[in-house]
C-alpha cells in the first residue's frame, strides 16, 4: 500500500486542481489531501478564500480519487503530517520546486507540472472585472 500526500487551498475549484490530484493518485494507492485552513490561506495569499474551509474540504473529499482529507493549519507541519498519515510520497506543484527537498530522507518528494494558464487568483480577477 503506497500512500501519497499533497497540500493546497483548492479554492474556486478548477481543472488544474483536478489534474494534479488525479496524477498524484496515479503515483500510489491512497491519496491524502491537506486542505489549507482559512487562516493559513490568509497568511499565504493575504486574502480570504471565496469558499470556507469546510466547503473546500467537502468538495475535495467528494472526488473519487481522493481517499482522505484533513485541515492543514501550518506550512511548517509537513513532516508531522507525513508521519501521521505514514505517507510514502509527498506531491507538490512545481511552483514549489526544490522547496521540500529537505523531506527526502522521510519520503519521496515529487513535483508535478502545473496546468498552464489557470489559477484561482486569475479566475477571481476575471470575474471581478467582468
Ligand atoms: N495547481 C496546478 N495547476 C494550476 C493551479 C494549481 O497543478 N494551474 C496545483 C498547485 O500546484 C497545488 C494545487 O493545485 O498543488 C492547489 O493549488 P492552489 O494554490 O490551491 O491553486 P491555485 O489555482 O494555484 O491558487 P492561487 O491562484 O490562489 O495561488
PDB file of C-alpha atoms and ligand atoms in Angstrom:
ATOM      1  CA  UNK A   1       0.000   0.000   0.000  1.00  0.00           C
ATOM      2  CA  UNK A   2       1.611   3.236  -1.175  1.00  0.00           C
ATOM      3  CA  UNK A   3       0.288   6.445   0.389  1.00  0.00           C
ATOM      4  CA  UNK A   4       0.518   9.811  -1.339  1.00  0.00           C
ATOM      5  CA  UNK A   5       0.052  13.133   0.439  1.00  0.00           C
ATOM      6  CA  UNK A   6      -0.448  16.552  -1.107  1.00  0.00           C
ATOM      7  CA  UNK A   7      -1.494  20.016   0.016  1.00  0.00           C
ATOM      8  CA  UNK A   8      -3.285  23.093  -1.281  1.00  0.00           C
ATOM      9  CA  UNK A   9      -6.068  25.604  -0.760  1.00  0.00           C
ATOM     10  CA  UNK A  10      -8.245  24.376  -3.651  1.00  0.00           C
ATOM     11  CA  UNK A  11     -10.427  27.498  -3.558  1.00  0.00           C
ATOM     12  CA  UNK A  12     -12.779  28.070  -6.518  1.00  0.00           C
ATOM     13  CA  UNK A  13     -12.108  24.530  -7.697  1.00  0.00           C
ATOM     14  CA  UNK A  14     -10.775  24.304 -11.271  1.00  0.00           C
ATOM     15  CA  UNK A  15      -9.267  21.921 -13.852  1.00  0.00           C
ATOM     16  CA  UNK A  16      -5.670  22.487 -12.617  1.00  0.00           C
ATOM     17  CA  UNK A  17      -6.752  21.146  -9.220  1.00  0.00           C
ATOM     18  CA  UNK A  18      -8.399  18.078 -10.782  1.00  0.00           C
ATOM     19  CA  UNK A  19      -5.357  17.308 -12.914  1.00  0.00           C
ATOM     20  CA  UNK A  20      -2.806  17.458 -10.095  1.00  0.00           C
ATOM     21  CA  UNK A  21      -4.941  15.353  -7.747  1.00  0.00           C
ATOM     22  CA  UNK A  22      -5.571  12.737 -10.455  1.00  0.00           C
ATOM     23  CA  UNK A  23      -1.860  12.498 -11.293  1.00  0.00           C
ATOM     24  CA  UNK A  24      -0.974  12.365  -7.587  1.00  0.00           C
ATOM     25  CA  UNK A  25      -3.325   9.403  -7.052  1.00  0.00           C
ATOM     26  CA  UNK A  26      -1.775   7.592 -10.035  1.00  0.00           C
ATOM     27  CA  UNK A  27       1.551   7.543  -8.152  1.00  0.00           C
ATOM     28  CA  UNK A  28       0.180   5.208  -5.468  1.00  0.00           C
ATOM     29  CA  UNK A  29      -2.841   3.545  -3.872  1.00  0.00           C
ATOM     30  CA  UNK A  30      -4.149   6.066  -1.373  1.00  0.00           C
ATOM     31  CA  UNK A  31      -4.345   9.862  -1.726  1.00  0.00           C
ATOM     32  CA  UNK A  32      -4.492  12.095   1.354  1.00  0.00           C
ATOM     33  CA  UNK A  33      -5.077  15.828   0.823  1.00  0.00           C
ATOM     34  CA  UNK A  34      -4.232  18.557   3.325  1.00  0.00           C
ATOM     35  CA  UNK A  35      -6.556  21.479   2.621  1.00  0.00           C
ATOM     36  CA  UNK A  36      -5.310  24.850   3.869  1.00  0.00           C
ATOM     37  CA  UNK A  37      -7.327  26.334   6.714  1.00  0.00           C
ATOM     38  CA  UNK A  38      -8.905  29.736   6.101  1.00  0.00           C
ATOM     39  CA  UNK A  39      -6.331  31.241   8.444  1.00  0.00           C
ATOM     40  CA  UNK A  40      -3.368  29.612   6.687  1.00  0.00           C
ATOM     41  CA  UNK A  41      -4.735  30.699   3.320  1.00  0.00           C
ATOM     42  CA  UNK A  42      -4.987  34.286   4.548  1.00  0.00           C
ATOM     43  CA  UNK A  43      -1.395  34.218   5.759  1.00  0.00           C
ATOM     44  CA  UNK A  44      -0.185  32.778   2.396  1.00  0.00           C
ATOM     45  CA  UNK A  45      -2.252  34.873  -0.012  1.00  0.00           C
ATOM     46  CA  UNK A  46      -3.335  37.955   2.017  1.00  0.00           C
ATOM     47  CA  UNK A  47      -6.999  37.377   1.181  1.00  0.00           C
ATOM     48  CA  UNK A  48      -9.819  35.247   2.487  1.00  0.00           C
ATOM     49  CA  UNK A  49     -10.775  32.279   0.313  1.00  0.00           C
ATOM     50  CA  UNK A  50     -14.063  32.514  -1.592  1.00  0.00           C
ATOM     51  CA  UNK A  51     -15.165  29.129  -0.203  1.00  0.00           C
ATOM     52  CA  UNK A  52     -14.643  28.498   3.515  1.00  0.00           C
ATOM     53  CA  UNK A  53     -12.524  25.570   4.649  1.00  0.00           C
ATOM     54  CA  UNK A  54     -15.454  23.266   5.483  1.00  0.00           C
ATOM     55  CA  UNK A  55     -16.807  23.635   1.951  1.00  0.00           C
ATOM     56  CA  UNK A  56     -13.359  23.209   0.356  1.00  0.00           C
ATOM     57  CA  UNK A  57     -12.815  20.061   2.428  1.00  0.00           C
ATOM     58  CA  UNK A  58     -16.195  18.665   1.398  1.00  0.00           C
ATOM     59  CA  UNK A  59     -15.535  19.357  -2.294  1.00  0.00           C
ATOM     60  CA  UNK A  60     -12.109  17.667  -2.227  1.00  0.00           C
ATOM     61  CA  UNK A  61     -13.399  14.789  -0.132  1.00  0.00           C
ATOM     62  CA  UNK A  62     -16.106  14.003  -2.678  1.00  0.00           C
ATOM     63  CA  UNK A  63     -13.619  13.355  -5.510  1.00  0.00           C
ATOM     64  CA  UNK A  64     -13.333   9.694  -6.454  1.00  0.00           C
ATOM     65  CA  UNK A  65      -9.528   9.767  -6.498  1.00  0.00           C
ATOM     66  CA  UNK A  66      -9.231  11.330  -3.003  1.00  0.00           C
ATOM     67  CA  UNK A  67      -9.290   8.913  -0.075  1.00  0.00           C
ATOM     68  CA  UNK A  68      -8.976  11.248   2.912  1.00  0.00           C
ATOM     69  CA  UNK A  69      -8.798  14.974   3.672  1.00  0.00           C
ATOM     70  CA  UNK A  70      -7.665  16.983   6.669  1.00  0.00           C
ATOM     71  CA  UNK A  71      -7.157  20.650   7.520  1.00  0.00           C
ATOM     72  CA  UNK A  72      -3.592  21.909   7.082  1.00  0.00           C
ATOM     73  CA  UNK A  73      -3.186  24.666   9.633  1.00  0.00           C
ATOM     74  CA  UNK A  74       0.534  25.372   9.317  1.00  0.00           C
ATOM     75  CA  UNK A  75       3.031  25.224   6.447  1.00  0.00           C
ATOM     76  CA  UNK A  76       5.701  24.213   8.962  1.00  0.00           C
ATOM     77  CA  UNK A  77       3.993  20.939   9.899  1.00  0.00           C
ATOM     78  CA  UNK A  78       4.507  18.993   6.641  1.00  0.00           C
ATOM     79  CA  UNK A  79       6.780  16.438   8.352  1.00  0.00           C
ATOM     80  CA  UNK A  80       4.276  15.895  11.175  1.00  0.00           C
ATOM     81  CA  UNK A  81       1.513  15.230   8.646  1.00  0.00           C
ATOM     82  CA  UNK A  82       3.751  12.914   6.597  1.00  0.00           C
ATOM     83  CA  UNK A  83       4.471  10.871   9.729  1.00  0.00           C
ATOM     84  CA  UNK A  84       0.867  10.935  10.960  1.00  0.00           C
ATOM     85  CA  UNK A  85      -0.510   9.594   7.664  1.00  0.00           C
ATOM     86  CA  UNK A  86       2.525   7.339   7.008  1.00  0.00           C
ATOM     87  CA  UNK A  87       2.922   8.936   3.588  1.00  0.00           C
ATOM     88  CA  UNK A  88       5.407   7.386   1.165  1.00  0.00           C
ATOM     89  CA  UNK A  89       5.308  10.232  -1.338  1.00  0.00           C
ATOM     90  CA  UNK A  90       4.810  13.994  -0.986  1.00  0.00           C
ATOM     91  CA  UNK A  91       3.417  15.582  -4.149  1.00  0.00           C
ATOM     92  CA  UNK A  92       3.641  19.337  -4.702  1.00  0.00           C
ATOM     93  CA  UNK A  93       3.047  21.546  -7.731  1.00  0.00           C
ATOM     94  CA  UNK A  94       6.235  22.683  -9.463  1.00  0.00           C
ATOM     95  CA  UNK A  95       5.636  26.224  -8.207  1.00  0.00           C
ATOM     96  CA  UNK A  96       7.286  24.737  -5.059  1.00  0.00           C
ATOM     97  CA  UNK A  97      10.191  23.125  -6.972  1.00  0.00           C
ATOM     98  CA  UNK A  98      13.055  22.282  -4.591  1.00  0.00           C
ATOM     99  CA  UNK A  99      11.362  23.795  -1.533  1.00  0.00           C
ATOM    100  CA  UNK A 100      10.566  20.446   0.097  1.00  0.00           C
ATOM    101  CA  UNK A 101      13.726  18.544  -0.844  1.00  0.00           C
ATOM    102  CA  UNK A 102      14.693  18.579   2.853  1.00  0.00           C
ATOM    103  CA  UNK A 103      11.944  15.965   3.413  1.00  0.00           C
ATOM    104  CA  UNK A 104      13.571  13.453   1.035  1.00  0.00           C
ATOM    105  CA  UNK A 105      15.059  11.479   3.935  1.00  0.00           C
ATOM    106  CA  UNK A 106      11.500  10.729   5.133  1.00  0.00           C
ATOM    107  CA  UNK A 107       9.602  10.135   1.883  1.00  0.00           C
ATOM    108  CA  UNK A 108       9.834  10.606  -1.879  1.00  0.00           C
ATOM    109  CA  UNK A 109       9.204  14.188  -2.928  1.00  0.00           C
ATOM    110  CA  UNK A 110       7.655  14.650  -6.369  1.00  0.00           C
ATOM    111  CA  UNK A 111       6.921  17.999  -8.017  1.00  0.00           C
ATOM    112  CA  UNK A 112       4.260  17.815 -10.713  1.00  0.00           C
ATOM    113  CA  UNK A 113       3.974  20.333 -13.501  1.00  0.00           C
ATOM    114  CA  UNK A 114       1.156  22.839 -13.013  1.00  0.00           C
ATOM    115  CA  UNK A 115      -1.574  23.048 -15.625  1.00  0.00           C
ATOM    116  CA  UNK A 116      -0.763  26.150 -17.683  1.00  0.00           C
ATOM    117  CA  UNK A 117      -2.927  29.270 -17.871  1.00  0.00           C
ATOM    118  CA  UNK A 118      -5.323  28.717 -14.984  1.00  0.00           C
ATOM    119  CA  UNK A 119      -5.324  29.641 -11.309  1.00  0.00           C
ATOM    120  CA  UNK A 120      -7.819  30.585  -8.621  1.00  0.00           C
ATOM    121  CA  UNK A 121      -6.362  34.087  -8.490  1.00  0.00           C
ATOM    122  CA  UNK A 122      -6.856  34.567 -12.247  1.00  0.00           C
ATOM    123  CA  UNK A 123     -10.433  33.280 -12.079  1.00  0.00           C
ATOM    124  CA  UNK A 124     -11.284  35.655  -9.214  1.00  0.00           C
ATOM    125  CA  UNK A 125      -9.747  38.575 -11.143  1.00  0.00           C
ATOM    126  CA  UNK A 126     -11.586  37.638 -14.312  1.00  0.00           C
ATOM    127  CA  UNK A 127     -14.933  37.514 -12.532  1.00  0.00           C
ATOM    128  CA  UNK A 128     -14.248  40.738 -10.631  1.00  0.00           C
ATOM    129  CA  UNK A 129     -13.538  42.651 -13.837  1.00  0.00           C
ATOM    130  CA  UNK A 130     -16.278  41.024 -15.984  1.00  0.00           C
TER     131      UNK A 130
HETATM  132  N1  LIG B   1      -2.237  23.616  -9.411  1.00  0.00           N
HETATM  133  C1  LIG B   1      -1.882  23.077 -10.677  1.00  0.00           C
HETATM  134  N2  LIG B   1      -2.133  23.792 -11.811  1.00  0.00           N
HETATM  135  C2  LIG B   1      -2.726  25.007 -11.743  1.00  0.00           C
HETATM  136  C3  LIG B   1      -3.099  25.563 -10.489  1.00  0.00           C
HETATM  137  C4  LIG B   1      -2.838  24.829  -9.330  1.00  0.00           C
HETATM  138  O1  LIG B   1      -1.337  21.982 -10.748  1.00  0.00           O
HETATM  139  N3  LIG B   1      -2.929  25.679 -12.867  1.00  0.00           N
HETATM  140  C5  LIG B   1      -1.919  22.857  -8.204  1.00  0.00           C
HETATM  141  C6  LIG B   1      -0.945  23.583  -7.290  1.00  0.00           C
HETATM  142  O2  LIG B   1       0.375  23.389  -7.736  1.00  0.00           O
HETATM  143  C7  LIG B   1      -1.230  22.898  -5.975  1.00  0.00           C
HETATM  144  C8  LIG B   1      -2.736  22.594  -6.043  1.00  0.00           C
HETATM  145  O3  LIG B   1      -3.098  22.697  -7.426  1.00  0.00           O
HETATM  146  O4  LIG B   1      -0.521  21.680  -5.892  1.00  0.00           O
HETATM  147  C9  LIG B   1      -3.547  23.575  -5.218  1.00  0.00           C
HETATM  148  O5  LIG B   1      -3.143  24.871  -5.588  1.00  0.00           O
HETATM  149  P1  LIG B   1      -3.827  26.212  -5.106  1.00  0.00           P
HETATM  150  O6  LIG B   1      -2.773  27.144  -4.623  1.00  0.00           O
HETATM  151  O7  LIG B   1      -4.953  25.915  -4.203  1.00  0.00           O
HETATM  152  O8  LIG B   1      -4.451  26.734  -6.504  1.00  0.00           O
HETATM  153  P2  LIG B   1      -4.076  27.962  -7.407  1.00  0.00           P
HETATM  154  O9  LIG B   1      -5.008  27.980  -8.566  1.00  0.00           O
HETATM  155  O10 LIG B   1      -2.601  27.972  -7.721  1.00  0.00           O
HETATM  156  O11 LIG B   1      -4.445  29.171  -6.444  1.00  0.00           O
HETATM  157  P3  LIG B   1      -3.922  30.691  -6.375  1.00  0.00           P
HETATM  158  O12 LIG B   1      -4.137  31.310  -7.711  1.00  0.00           O
HETATM  159  O13 LIG B   1      -4.798  31.303  -5.307  1.00  0.00           O
HETATM  160  O14 LIG B   1      -2.467  30.635  -5.964  1.00  0.00           O
END
